[in-house]
Short mmCIF file of C-alpha atoms in Angstrom, two decimals:
data_model
loop_
_atom_site.label_atom_id
_atom_site.label_comp_id
_atom_site.label_asym_id
_atom_site.label_seq_id
_atom_site.Cartn_x
_atom_site.Cartn_y
_atom_site.Cartn_z
CA MET A 9 -138.44 -160.26 -117.62
CA ARG A 10 -138.63 -158.76 -114.13
CA VAL A 11 -135.39 -159.19 -112.18
CA VAL A 12 -134.39 -158.68 -108.55
CA CYS A 13 -130.65 -158.38 -107.93
CA LEU A 14 -129.37 -159.54 -104.55
CA GLY A 15 -125.91 -158.08 -104.11
CA SER A 16 -124.20 -154.91 -105.27
CA GLY A 17 -120.56 -155.88 -105.83
CA ASN A 18 -118.57 -156.26 -109.04
CA VAL A 19 -120.39 -159.37 -110.28
CA ALA A 20 -123.86 -158.07 -109.33
CA SER A 21 -123.21 -154.71 -111.01
CA HIS A 22 -121.97 -156.13 -114.30
CA MET A 23 -124.58 -158.90 -114.52
CA ALA A 24 -127.54 -156.70 -113.60
CA ALA A 25 -126.38 -154.15 -116.19
CA ALA A 26 -126.13 -156.94 -118.80
CA PHE A 27 -129.71 -158.05 -118.03
CA LYS A 28 -130.93 -154.46 -118.28
CA ALA A 29 -129.10 -153.98 -121.60
CA LYS A 30 -131.03 -157.00 -122.96
CA GLY A 31 -134.38 -155.45 -122.00
CA ALA A 32 -135.00 -156.91 -118.54
CA GLU A 33 -136.80 -154.74 -115.99
CA LEU A 34 -134.71 -154.40 -112.84
CA LEU A 35 -137.25 -154.18 -110.01
CA GLN A 36 -135.02 -153.99 -106.98
CA VAL A 37 -131.48 -154.22 -105.66
CA TRP A 38 -130.91 -155.63 -102.21
CA SER A 39 -127.56 -155.15 -100.45
CA ARG A 40 -126.47 -155.37 -96.82
CA SER A 41 -125.33 -151.79 -97.32
CA LEU A 42 -128.20 -149.44 -98.22
CA GLU A 43 -125.73 -147.01 -99.75
CA ASN A 44 -124.37 -149.67 -102.13
CA ALA A 45 -127.90 -150.89 -102.95
CA GLN A 46 -128.94 -147.33 -103.79
CA ALA A 47 -125.85 -146.71 -105.93
CA LEU A 48 -126.50 -149.74 -108.12
CA ALA A 49 -130.31 -149.34 -108.11
CA GLY A 50 -129.83 -145.73 -109.27
CA LYS A 51 -127.92 -146.91 -112.35
CA LEU A 52 -130.52 -149.58 -113.12
CA GLY A 53 -133.68 -147.53 -112.50
CA ALA A 54 -134.59 -149.97 -109.70
CA LEU A 55 -135.64 -149.63 -106.06
CA ALA A 56 -133.13 -150.22 -103.27
CA THR A 57 -133.37 -152.04 -99.96
CA ASN A 58 -131.07 -153.42 -97.29
CA ASP A 59 -133.84 -155.44 -95.65
CA LEU A 60 -134.18 -159.05 -96.84
CA GLY A 61 -137.73 -159.05 -95.42
CA GLU A 62 -138.66 -156.36 -97.94
CA VAL A 63 -137.42 -158.16 -101.05
CA ASP A 64 -140.05 -157.98 -103.83
CA LEU A 65 -141.34 -161.53 -104.30
CA THR A 66 -143.18 -160.86 -107.60
CA ALA A 67 -140.16 -161.02 -109.98
CA ASP A 68 -139.46 -163.69 -112.62
CA LEU A 69 -135.75 -163.99 -111.82
CA TYR A 70 -133.67 -163.62 -108.65
CA LEU A 71 -129.95 -163.14 -109.15
CA ILE A 72 -127.95 -163.90 -106.01
CA ALA A 73 -124.50 -162.32 -106.44
CA VAL A 74 -123.17 -162.06 -102.90
CA LYS A 75 -120.12 -163.47 -101.10
CA ASP A 76 -120.09 -167.28 -101.17
CA ASP A 77 -120.72 -167.66 -97.46
CA ALA A 78 -123.75 -165.33 -97.60
CA ILE A 79 -125.62 -167.18 -100.36
CA ALA A 80 -127.43 -169.57 -97.98
CA ASN A 81 -128.69 -166.74 -95.80
CA VAL A 82 -130.01 -164.75 -98.77
CA ALA A 83 -131.58 -167.85 -100.35
CA GLU A 84 -133.51 -168.64 -97.17
CA HIS A 85 -135.51 -165.46 -97.67
CA LEU A 86 -136.66 -166.72 -101.08
CA ARG A 87 -137.99 -170.01 -99.60
CA GLY A 88 -140.76 -171.63 -101.63
CA LEU A 89 -140.67 -169.09 -104.48
CA ASN A 90 -142.07 -170.04 -107.84
CA ALA A 91 -139.65 -167.85 -109.83
CA LEU A 92 -136.21 -168.81 -111.15
CA VAL A 93 -133.53 -168.31 -108.47
CA LEU A 94 -129.87 -168.29 -109.56
CA HIS A 95 -126.60 -167.93 -107.76
CA THR A 96 -123.49 -166.76 -109.61
CA SER A 97 -120.67 -168.39 -107.65
CA GLY A 98 -117.91 -170.50 -109.15
CA ALA A 99 -117.01 -172.13 -105.85
CA THR A 100 -120.45 -172.95 -104.44
CA SER A 101 -122.54 -176.06 -105.12
CA ILE A 102 -126.06 -175.78 -106.50
CA ASP A 103 -127.13 -177.63 -103.32
CA VAL A 104 -127.16 -174.40 -101.33
CA LEU A 105 -130.40 -173.54 -103.21
CA LYS A 106 -131.87 -177.06 -103.08
CA LYS A 107 -132.91 -176.83 -99.45
CA GLN A 108 -135.20 -173.83 -99.92
CA GLY A 109 -138.10 -175.63 -101.61
CA LEU A 110 -137.71 -173.50 -104.71
CA LYS A 111 -139.52 -174.57 -107.87
CA GLN A 112 -136.78 -173.53 -110.32
CA TYR A 113 -133.20 -172.83 -109.38
CA GLY A 114 -129.74 -172.99 -110.82
CA VAL A 115 -126.32 -171.44 -111.28
CA LEU A 116 -125.25 -168.75 -113.73
CA TYR A 117 -121.49 -168.42 -113.14
CA PRO A 118 -119.81 -165.78 -115.29
CA LEU A 119 -116.21 -166.90 -115.83
CA GLN A 120 -114.71 -163.44 -116.02
CA THR A 121 -112.94 -160.88 -113.84
CA PHE A 122 -115.15 -157.89 -113.11
CA SER A 123 -114.00 -154.54 -111.79
CA LYS A 124 -116.32 -151.60 -111.32
CA SER A 125 -113.73 -149.32 -112.92
CA LYS A 126 -113.61 -151.22 -116.22
CA ALA A 127 -116.49 -151.62 -118.67
CA LEU A 128 -116.75 -155.03 -120.29
CA ASP A 129 -118.21 -156.58 -123.42
CA PHE A 130 -120.60 -159.14 -121.91
CA SER A 131 -120.78 -161.05 -125.21
CA LYS A 132 -117.21 -162.25 -124.42
CA VAL A 133 -118.08 -163.63 -120.98
CA PRO A 134 -118.34 -167.45 -120.78
CA LEU A 135 -121.45 -168.35 -118.76
CA CYS A 136 -121.38 -171.67 -116.89
CA LEU A 137 -124.83 -173.10 -116.23
CA GLU A 138 -126.32 -175.68 -113.90
CA ALA A 139 -129.99 -176.25 -113.10
CA ASP A 140 -132.24 -178.31 -110.86
CA SER A 141 -133.87 -180.10 -113.82
CA PRO A 142 -133.65 -180.46 -117.62
CA GLU A 143 -136.65 -178.09 -117.92
CA THR A 144 -135.01 -175.39 -115.84
CA LEU A 145 -131.76 -175.88 -117.77
CA ILE A 146 -133.54 -175.15 -121.06
CA HIS A 147 -135.06 -172.02 -119.54
CA LEU A 148 -131.67 -170.97 -118.14
CA GLN A 149 -129.94 -171.64 -121.49
CA GLU A 150 -132.36 -169.25 -123.19
CA ILE A 151 -131.72 -166.55 -120.62
CA ALA A 152 -127.93 -167.03 -120.65
CA GLY A 153 -127.84 -167.22 -124.45
CA SER A 154 -129.44 -163.79 -124.66
CA LEU A 155 -126.52 -162.37 -122.61
CA SER A 156 -123.56 -164.13 -124.26
CA PRO A 157 -122.97 -166.72 -127.00
CA LEU A 158 -120.41 -168.48 -124.76
CA VAL A 159 -122.62 -170.83 -122.78
CA TYR A 160 -121.37 -174.02 -121.08
CA ASN A 161 -123.17 -176.63 -118.97
CA LEU A 162 -121.02 -177.51 -115.94
CA SER A 163 -121.74 -179.63 -112.88
CA SER A 164 -121.01 -178.16 -109.44
CA ASP A 165 -117.85 -180.29 -109.20
CA ASP A 166 -116.56 -179.22 -112.61
CA ARG A 167 -117.38 -175.58 -111.86
CA LYS A 168 -115.17 -175.75 -108.76
CA ILE A 169 -112.29 -177.07 -110.86
CA VAL A 170 -112.78 -174.27 -113.39
CA HIS A 171 -112.80 -171.80 -110.52
CA VAL A 172 -109.42 -173.03 -109.23
CA ALA A 173 -107.95 -172.91 -112.73
CA ALA A 174 -109.27 -169.35 -113.08
CA VAL A 175 -107.50 -168.32 -109.87
CA PHE A 176 -104.20 -169.43 -111.44
CA ALA A 177 -104.86 -167.89 -114.86
CA CYS A 178 -106.37 -164.60 -113.66
CA ASN A 179 -106.03 -163.70 -109.97
CA PHE A 180 -102.43 -164.86 -109.62
CA THR A 181 -101.56 -163.46 -113.04
CA ASN A 182 -102.87 -160.01 -112.15
CA HIS A 183 -100.84 -160.15 -108.96
CA LEU A 184 -97.71 -160.89 -111.00
CA TYR A 185 -98.48 -157.82 -113.13
CA GLN A 186 -98.69 -155.85 -109.90
CA LEU A 187 -95.35 -157.21 -108.67
CA GLY A 188 -93.77 -156.35 -112.03
CA GLN A 189 -95.07 -152.81 -111.66
CA GLU A 190 -93.76 -152.67 -108.09
CA ILE A 191 -90.26 -153.74 -109.18
CA LEU A 192 -90.24 -151.06 -111.89
CA GLN A 193 -91.62 -148.30 -109.67
CA HIS A 194 -89.06 -149.03 -106.98
CA HIS A 195 -86.43 -148.12 -109.60
CA HIS A 196 -88.45 -145.18 -111.01
CA LEU A 197 -89.22 -147.05 -114.22
CA ASP A 198 -92.54 -146.78 -116.04
CA PHE A 199 -95.14 -149.61 -116.08
CA GLU A 200 -95.94 -148.54 -119.67
CA LEU A 201 -92.84 -150.52 -120.67
CA LEU A 202 -94.51 -153.82 -119.68
CA LYS A 203 -97.98 -153.29 -121.12
CA PRO A 204 -97.35 -154.58 -124.67
CA LEU A 205 -95.60 -157.65 -123.21
CA ILE A 206 -98.55 -158.39 -120.91
CA LEU A 207 -101.02 -158.12 -123.77
CA GLU A 208 -98.96 -160.22 -126.19
CA THR A 209 -98.51 -162.98 -123.58
CA ALA A 210 -102.30 -163.21 -123.17
CA GLU A 211 -102.97 -162.94 -126.92
CA LYS A 212 -100.46 -165.65 -127.73
CA VAL A 213 -102.32 -168.34 -125.78
CA GLN A 214 -105.55 -167.50 -127.62
CA VAL A 215 -104.00 -169.22 -130.66
CA ALA A 216 -101.19 -171.38 -129.23
CA SER A 217 -100.83 -173.71 -126.25
CA PRO A 218 -99.14 -172.00 -123.26
CA PHE A 219 -96.91 -175.06 -122.99
CA ASP A 220 -95.53 -174.45 -126.49
CA VAL A 221 -94.87 -170.71 -126.15
CA GLN A 222 -93.16 -170.55 -122.75
CA THR A 223 -90.15 -168.19 -122.84
CA GLY A 224 -87.67 -166.92 -120.24
CA PRO A 225 -84.60 -168.12 -118.37
CA ALA A 226 -86.26 -171.02 -116.48
CA VAL A 227 -87.46 -172.88 -119.57
CA ARG A 228 -83.95 -172.48 -121.08
CA ASN A 229 -82.46 -173.52 -117.71
CA ASP A 230 -80.28 -170.39 -117.93
CA GLU A 231 -78.87 -170.69 -114.39
CA GLN A 232 -76.64 -167.60 -114.66
CA THR A 233 -79.52 -165.27 -115.55
CA MET A 234 -81.72 -166.71 -112.79
CA GLU A 235 -78.90 -166.17 -110.27
CA ASN A 236 -78.49 -162.58 -111.45
CA HIS A 237 -82.24 -162.00 -111.11
CA LEU A 238 -82.29 -163.41 -107.58
CA ASP A 239 -79.38 -161.14 -106.74
CA LEU A 240 -81.40 -158.12 -107.91
CA LEU A 241 -84.30 -159.26 -105.70
CA LYS A 242 -82.20 -159.98 -102.61
CA ASP A 243 -83.82 -157.17 -100.58
CA ARG A 244 -87.26 -158.64 -101.22
CA PRO A 245 -87.42 -162.18 -99.77
CA ASP A 246 -91.13 -162.38 -100.70
CA LEU A 247 -90.30 -161.80 -104.39
CA GLU A 248 -87.33 -164.16 -104.18
CA GLU A 249 -89.67 -166.89 -102.88
CA ILE A 250 -92.13 -166.36 -105.76
CA TYR A 251 -89.28 -166.28 -108.28
CA LYS A 252 -87.86 -169.56 -106.95
CA THR A 253 -91.22 -171.31 -106.64
CA LEU A 254 -92.36 -170.48 -110.17
CA SER A 255 -88.94 -171.08 -111.77
CA LYS A 256 -88.82 -174.49 -110.08
CA SER A 257 -92.26 -175.30 -111.46
CA ILE A 258 -91.29 -174.22 -114.98
CA LYS A 259 -88.11 -176.31 -114.83
CA LYS A 260 -90.09 -179.31 -113.53
CA THR A 261 -92.49 -178.92 -116.47
CA TYR A 262 -89.85 -178.79 -119.21
CA LEU A 263 -86.62 -180.40 -118.03
CA MET B 8 -78.74 -150.92 -144.70
CA ARG B 9 -76.84 -154.21 -144.94
CA VAL B 10 -77.39 -156.47 -141.93
CA VAL B 11 -75.74 -159.63 -140.61
CA CYS B 12 -77.78 -161.60 -138.10
CA LEU B 13 -75.87 -163.63 -135.54
CA GLY B 14 -78.31 -166.09 -134.04
CA SER B 15 -81.35 -167.97 -135.34
CA GLY B 16 -83.67 -168.27 -132.33
CA ASN B 17 -86.98 -166.55 -131.58
CA VAL B 18 -85.51 -163.08 -131.05
CA ALA B 19 -83.15 -163.29 -134.04
CA SER B 20 -85.95 -164.51 -136.34
CA HIS B 21 -88.45 -161.80 -135.39
CA MET B 22 -85.92 -158.95 -135.37
CA ALA B 23 -84.24 -159.91 -138.62
CA ALA B 24 -87.68 -160.17 -140.25
CA ALA B 25 -88.58 -156.72 -138.88
CA PHE B 26 -85.38 -155.24 -140.38
CA LYS B 27 -86.10 -156.88 -143.71
CA ALA B 28 -89.69 -155.59 -143.67
CA LYS B 29 -88.27 -152.07 -143.31
CA GLY B 30 -86.08 -152.47 -146.38
CA ALA B 31 -82.80 -153.69 -144.91
CA GLU B 32 -80.74 -156.17 -146.93
CA LEU B 33 -80.03 -159.30 -144.89
CA LEU B 34 -76.59 -160.46 -146.03
CA GLN B 35 -76.00 -163.44 -143.82
CA VAL B 36 -77.26 -165.48 -140.90
CA TRP B 37 -74.76 -167.16 -138.60
CA SER B 38 -75.84 -169.87 -136.18
CA ARG B 39 -74.00 -172.62 -134.33
CA SER B 40 -76.38 -174.96 -136.11
CA LEU B 41 -76.03 -174.78 -139.92
CA GLU B 42 -79.55 -176.18 -140.29
CA ASN B 43 -81.04 -173.36 -138.19
CA ALA B 44 -78.92 -170.74 -139.99
CA GLN B 45 -80.16 -172.06 -143.34
CA ALA B 46 -83.78 -172.12 -142.22
CA LEU B 47 -83.74 -168.45 -141.19
CA ALA B 48 -81.48 -167.34 -144.07
CA GLY B 49 -83.90 -168.98 -146.49
CA LYS B 50 -86.77 -166.84 -145.20
CA LEU B 51 -84.67 -163.69 -145.38
CA GLY B 52 -82.98 -164.25 -148.75
CA ALA B 53 -79.60 -164.29 -146.99
CA LEU B 54 -76.60 -166.61 -146.96
CA ALA B 55 -76.05 -169.04 -144.10
CA THR B 56 -72.97 -170.08 -142.16
CA ASN B 57 -72.13 -171.87 -138.92
CA ASP B 58 -68.49 -170.69 -139.00
CA LEU B 59 -67.78 -167.48 -137.10
CA GLY B 60 -64.56 -167.13 -139.13
CA GLU B 61 -66.67 -166.78 -142.27
CA VAL B 62 -68.94 -163.98 -141.04
CA ASP B 63 -69.20 -161.25 -143.70
CA LEU B 64 -67.40 -158.19 -142.29
CA THR B 65 -68.71 -155.69 -144.87
CA ALA B 66 -72.17 -155.06 -143.34
CA ASP B 67 -73.46 -151.83 -141.75
CA LEU B 68 -75.12 -153.54 -138.82
CA TYR B 69 -74.43 -156.69 -136.80
CA LEU B 70 -77.31 -158.00 -134.73
CA ILE B 71 -76.15 -160.39 -131.99
CA ALA B 72 -79.20 -162.35 -130.83
CA VAL B 73 -77.75 -165.42 -129.15
CA LYS B 74 -77.93 -166.86 -125.62
CA ASP B 75 -76.58 -164.41 -123.04
CA ASP B 76 -73.51 -166.47 -122.22
CA ALA B 77 -72.57 -166.76 -125.91
CA ILE B 78 -72.58 -163.01 -126.67
CA ALA B 79 -68.93 -162.45 -125.65
CA ASN B 80 -67.70 -165.29 -127.85
CA VAL B 81 -69.61 -164.03 -130.89
CA ALA B 82 -68.56 -160.42 -130.28
CA GLU B 83 -64.87 -161.40 -130.20
CA HIS B 84 -65.12 -162.35 -133.85
CA LEU B 85 -66.22 -158.80 -134.70
CA ARG B 86 -63.20 -157.24 -132.97
CA GLY B 87 -62.21 -153.81 -134.30
CA LEU B 88 -65.14 -153.54 -136.73
CA ASN B 89 -66.19 -150.11 -137.94
CA ALA B 90 -69.87 -151.04 -138.31
CA LEU B 91 -72.62 -150.78 -135.67
CA VAL B 92 -72.67 -153.88 -133.46
CA LEU B 93 -75.73 -154.49 -131.28
CA HIS B 94 -76.71 -157.13 -128.80
CA THR B 95 -80.37 -157.75 -127.97
CA SER B 96 -80.21 -159.08 -124.41
CA GLY B 97 -82.21 -157.70 -121.48
CA ALA B 98 -79.95 -159.26 -118.88
CA THR B 99 -76.49 -158.46 -120.30
CA SER B 100 -74.50 -155.26 -119.79
CA ILE B 101 -73.30 -153.20 -122.75
CA ASP B 102 -69.78 -153.81 -121.38
CA VAL B 103 -69.61 -157.21 -123.06
CA LEU B 104 -69.14 -155.30 -126.34
CA LYS B 105 -66.83 -152.62 -124.93
CA LYS B 106 -63.79 -154.87 -124.82
CA GLN B 107 -63.76 -155.62 -128.55
CA GLY B 108 -62.40 -152.27 -129.75
CA LEU B 109 -65.55 -151.64 -131.77
CA LYS B 110 -66.15 -148.15 -133.12
CA GLN B 111 -69.92 -148.11 -132.61
CA TYR B 112 -71.83 -150.51 -130.41
CA GLY B 113 -74.93 -150.68 -128.31
CA VAL B 114 -77.98 -152.60 -127.17
CA LEU B 115 -81.34 -153.02 -128.91
CA TYR B 116 -83.43 -154.99 -126.42
CA PRO B 117 -86.94 -155.82 -127.63
CA LEU B 118 -89.17 -156.05 -124.56
CA GLN B 119 -91.51 -158.65 -125.94
CA THR B 120 -92.08 -162.41 -125.89
CA PHE B 121 -91.31 -164.00 -129.24
CA SER B 122 -92.36 -167.44 -130.37
CA LYS B 123 -91.66 -168.79 -133.82
CA SER B 124 -95.22 -170.10 -134.02
CA LYS B 125 -96.87 -166.68 -133.55
CA ALA B 126 -96.54 -163.69 -135.89
CA LEU B 127 -96.22 -160.33 -134.17
CA ASP B 128 -96.87 -156.69 -134.96
CA PHE B 129 -93.39 -155.23 -134.45
CA SER B 130 -94.82 -151.70 -134.16
CA LYS B 131 -96.08 -152.76 -130.71
CA VAL B 132 -92.69 -153.92 -129.44
CA PRO B 133 -90.97 -151.54 -126.98
CA LEU B 134 -87.31 -151.23 -127.94
CA CYS B 135 -84.86 -150.41 -125.13
CA LEU B 136 -81.68 -148.70 -126.34
CA GLU B 137 -78.20 -148.12 -124.96
CA ALA B 138 -75.12 -146.97 -126.88
CA ASP B 139 -71.39 -146.38 -126.41
CA SER B 140 -71.74 -142.64 -127.10
CA PRO B 141 -74.34 -139.91 -127.72
CA GLU B 142 -73.53 -140.08 -131.45
CA THR B 143 -74.14 -143.82 -131.62
CA LEU B 144 -77.33 -143.38 -129.59
CA ILE B 145 -78.71 -140.94 -132.18
CA HIS B 146 -77.87 -143.41 -134.92
CA LEU B 147 -79.45 -146.26 -132.96
CA GLN B 148 -82.58 -144.20 -132.21
CA GLU B 149 -83.07 -143.66 -135.94
CA ILE B 150 -82.73 -147.35 -136.66
CA ALA B 151 -84.97 -148.42 -133.76
CA GLY B 152 -87.53 -145.72 -134.58
CA SER B 153 -87.93 -147.17 -138.06
CA LEU B 154 -88.92 -150.53 -136.50
CA SER B 155 -91.27 -149.37 -133.72
CA PRO B 156 -92.55 -146.07 -132.28
CA LEU B 157 -92.01 -147.42 -128.73
CA VAL B 158 -88.37 -146.47 -128.13
CA TYR B 159 -86.83 -146.08 -124.65
CA ASN B 160 -83.30 -145.21 -123.52
CA LEU B 161 -82.28 -147.49 -120.67
CA SER B 162 -78.96 -147.99 -118.89
CA SER B 163 -77.64 -151.53 -118.47
CA ASP B 164 -78.69 -151.47 -114.78
CA ASP B 165 -82.22 -150.31 -115.56
CA ARG B 166 -82.51 -152.82 -118.39
CA LYS B 167 -81.74 -155.64 -115.94
CA ILE B 168 -84.53 -154.42 -113.64
CA VAL B 169 -86.96 -154.28 -116.55
CA HIS B 170 -85.90 -157.81 -117.48
CA VAL B 171 -86.71 -159.14 -113.99
CA ALA B 172 -90.07 -157.36 -114.01
CA ALA B 173 -90.78 -158.90 -117.41
CA VAL B 174 -90.10 -162.39 -116.05
CA PHE B 175 -92.85 -161.84 -113.47
CA ALA B 176 -95.32 -160.22 -115.88
CA CYS B 177 -94.75 -162.58 -118.82
CA ASN B 178 -92.79 -165.79 -118.23
CA PHE B 179 -94.41 -166.61 -114.88
CA THR B 180 -97.79 -165.48 -116.16
CA ASN B 181 -97.62 -167.80 -119.17
CA HIS B 182 -96.68 -170.63 -116.83
CA LEU B 183 -99.78 -169.91 -114.74
CA TYR B 184 -101.86 -170.13 -117.93
CA GLN B 185 -100.26 -173.51 -118.55
CA LEU B 186 -101.03 -174.71 -115.01
CA GLY B 187 -104.63 -173.51 -115.42
CA GLN B 188 -104.85 -175.55 -118.60
CA GLU B 189 -103.29 -178.56 -116.86
CA ILE B 190 -105.87 -178.41 -114.04
CA LEU B 191 -108.71 -178.28 -116.57
CA GLN B 192 -107.33 -181.05 -118.80
CA HIS B 193 -106.86 -183.35 -115.82
CA HIS B 194 -110.64 -183.09 -115.35
CA HIS B 195 -111.39 -183.27 -119.10
CA LEU B 196 -112.41 -179.61 -119.23
CA ASP B 197 -111.65 -177.33 -122.16
CA PHE B 198 -108.99 -174.55 -122.02
CA GLU B 199 -111.33 -172.49 -124.25
CA LEU B 200 -113.24 -171.70 -121.05
CA LEU B 201 -110.32 -169.67 -119.68
CA LYS B 202 -109.29 -167.74 -122.79
CA PRO B 203 -111.64 -164.73 -122.43
CA LEU B 204 -110.63 -164.43 -118.77
CA ILE B 205 -106.92 -164.45 -119.65
CA LEU B 206 -107.40 -161.76 -122.29
CA GLU B 207 -109.59 -159.54 -120.12
CA THR B 208 -107.09 -159.73 -117.24
CA ALA B 209 -104.32 -158.47 -119.54
CA GLU B 210 -106.55 -155.85 -121.18
CA LYS B 211 -107.71 -154.48 -117.84
CA VAL B 212 -104.20 -153.44 -116.75
CA GLN B 213 -103.73 -151.54 -120.02
CA VAL B 214 -106.14 -148.93 -118.60
CA ALA B 215 -106.17 -149.56 -114.83
CA SER B 216 -103.52 -150.25 -112.21
CA PRO B 217 -103.18 -153.99 -111.43
CA PHE B 218 -103.27 -153.06 -107.74
CA ASP B 219 -106.76 -151.56 -108.17
CA VAL B 220 -108.31 -154.41 -110.16
CA GLN B 221 -107.14 -157.45 -108.19
CA THR B 222 -109.96 -159.99 -107.77
CA GLY B 223 -110.24 -163.48 -106.25
CA PRO B 224 -110.45 -165.13 -102.85
CA ALA B 225 -107.05 -163.98 -101.50
CA VAL B 226 -107.72 -160.24 -101.87
CA ARG B 227 -111.11 -160.75 -100.16
CA ASN B 228 -109.39 -162.94 -97.54
CA ASP B 229 -112.05 -165.57 -98.26
CA GLU B 230 -110.42 -168.31 -96.15
CA GLN B 231 -113.15 -170.90 -96.78
CA THR B 232 -112.80 -170.71 -100.58
CA MET B 233 -108.98 -170.87 -100.36
CA GLU B 234 -109.24 -173.97 -98.13
CA ASN B 235 -111.64 -175.59 -100.61
CA HIS B 236 -109.24 -174.81 -103.47
CA LEU B 237 -106.28 -176.30 -101.60
CA ASP B 238 -108.38 -179.38 -100.93
CA LEU B 239 -109.01 -179.76 -104.69
CA LEU B 240 -105.24 -179.47 -105.29
CA LYS B 241 -104.21 -181.89 -102.55
CA ASP B 242 -102.83 -184.47 -105.01
CA ARG B 243 -100.53 -181.84 -106.54
CA PRO B 244 -98.15 -180.53 -103.85
CA ASP B 245 -96.38 -178.38 -106.48
CA LEU B 246 -99.62 -176.55 -107.30
CA GLU B 247 -100.49 -176.30 -103.61
CA GLU B 248 -97.14 -174.57 -103.00
CA ILE B 249 -97.72 -172.06 -105.81
CA TYR B 250 -101.28 -171.44 -104.59
CA LYS B 251 -100.08 -170.79 -101.03
CA THR B 252 -97.09 -168.66 -102.04
CA LEU B 253 -99.08 -166.36 -104.34
CA SER B 254 -102.11 -166.15 -102.03
CA LYS B 255 -99.79 -165.17 -99.16
CA SER B 256 -98.25 -162.46 -101.34
CA ILE B 257 -101.68 -161.10 -102.35
CA LYS B 258 -102.82 -161.05 -98.72
CA LYS B 259 -99.59 -159.30 -97.67
CA THR B 260 -100.22 -156.67 -100.36
CA TYR B 261 -103.80 -155.86 -99.40
CA LEU B 262 -104.45 -156.82 -95.78
#
């Protein structure tokens, strides 16, 4: 399969590499930044361009992995193509591709957090699919199934819901790790201390419901400990606000 | 080593089991609830009591793993003892034991989240130690080192800071998992979808700084996606508040 990758960010890099690992031929990487296009193309043995007018139109698959608000602009340059055109966004409807008179199009949304600095086992990435027709969906299922066994069919509306839930479970969670590290570092304490706790918390909900395994002062309504904690945070009103907001939500859930 | 366990909750259960696994003899479990004391004592081959006046005073080690505000009351019943008396609280000063005229006392705080429903590899639990004297600390380090290789010396003040950081990195995080699940379930979507994402987020910060691997709309300042998300949450003002509070904090950190 001959693939053109439009985009060069975290998602584009990991997905293009996954396609290449499964034997696809990466023809070309387009990015607004020629430097970024060249960096990714170099790793994939592909050509690089920053000119949408020069995108190779002979590929079998076009992977659009750019910022949500740039998808429409990139898709316009693929107008009328006969190949399969996919976007990879959790938050964007399939309709953004509908208008371009494409013959086969769809969504391949990888429900994972990608960072360039961290390699990833793609066989553990859930892939959420949507397609213009049952025929395209079958084609897309074959392609997705070669990348990961975790394949789900999701409508655009459901995909948006999953995307919001993922912001809570991943983006906000990582930020809480960062705040934990910040609190420790401010007192010259080592983030190593927290790492087993972070991992165990995530591992626990693989086998148990998060509702059932909630721990901490808020779920016990231990007012004295919560007051002591807020006292320790009194120089950081931003952390106090987060502490109060989340403790209130935990108490509302359990009490 | 002959151990008496005072408490029968999550921490008491896991720690007493860890002592037993390392060859300690569990003499007795005390709990305010005789039923709970009997349940844990049964697993440990120990006797059970709910009467503090009947606590066996011939042990080598007393493990106080009760609610923070109950530690003082339990410790009073051990007044003047010659054995090693430990509490296991992250949020409580060592001073609560100082007043009881004990000969050896200290803190053995396991920095981990324990749930009765989930078994745990105790060799991955960081143990934070504090003792009344350098001699007791050496004794305590030997005991703790037999349970886990992850042993840290922490003052009462530092332990409180670590405890606050742990609330952010674990208790709040688990609650965000639960809210993610709630959002999915409300739309009849499966929590299985989020599990690989949750695990990868926690695994990533084992090898990278959470600051460096933050993803999501807030760190990209993708206002349109955040507005769309808030629109999807408009029937849940509590979730809207959490979304806004954490997004604001991420933006403040990066922008």
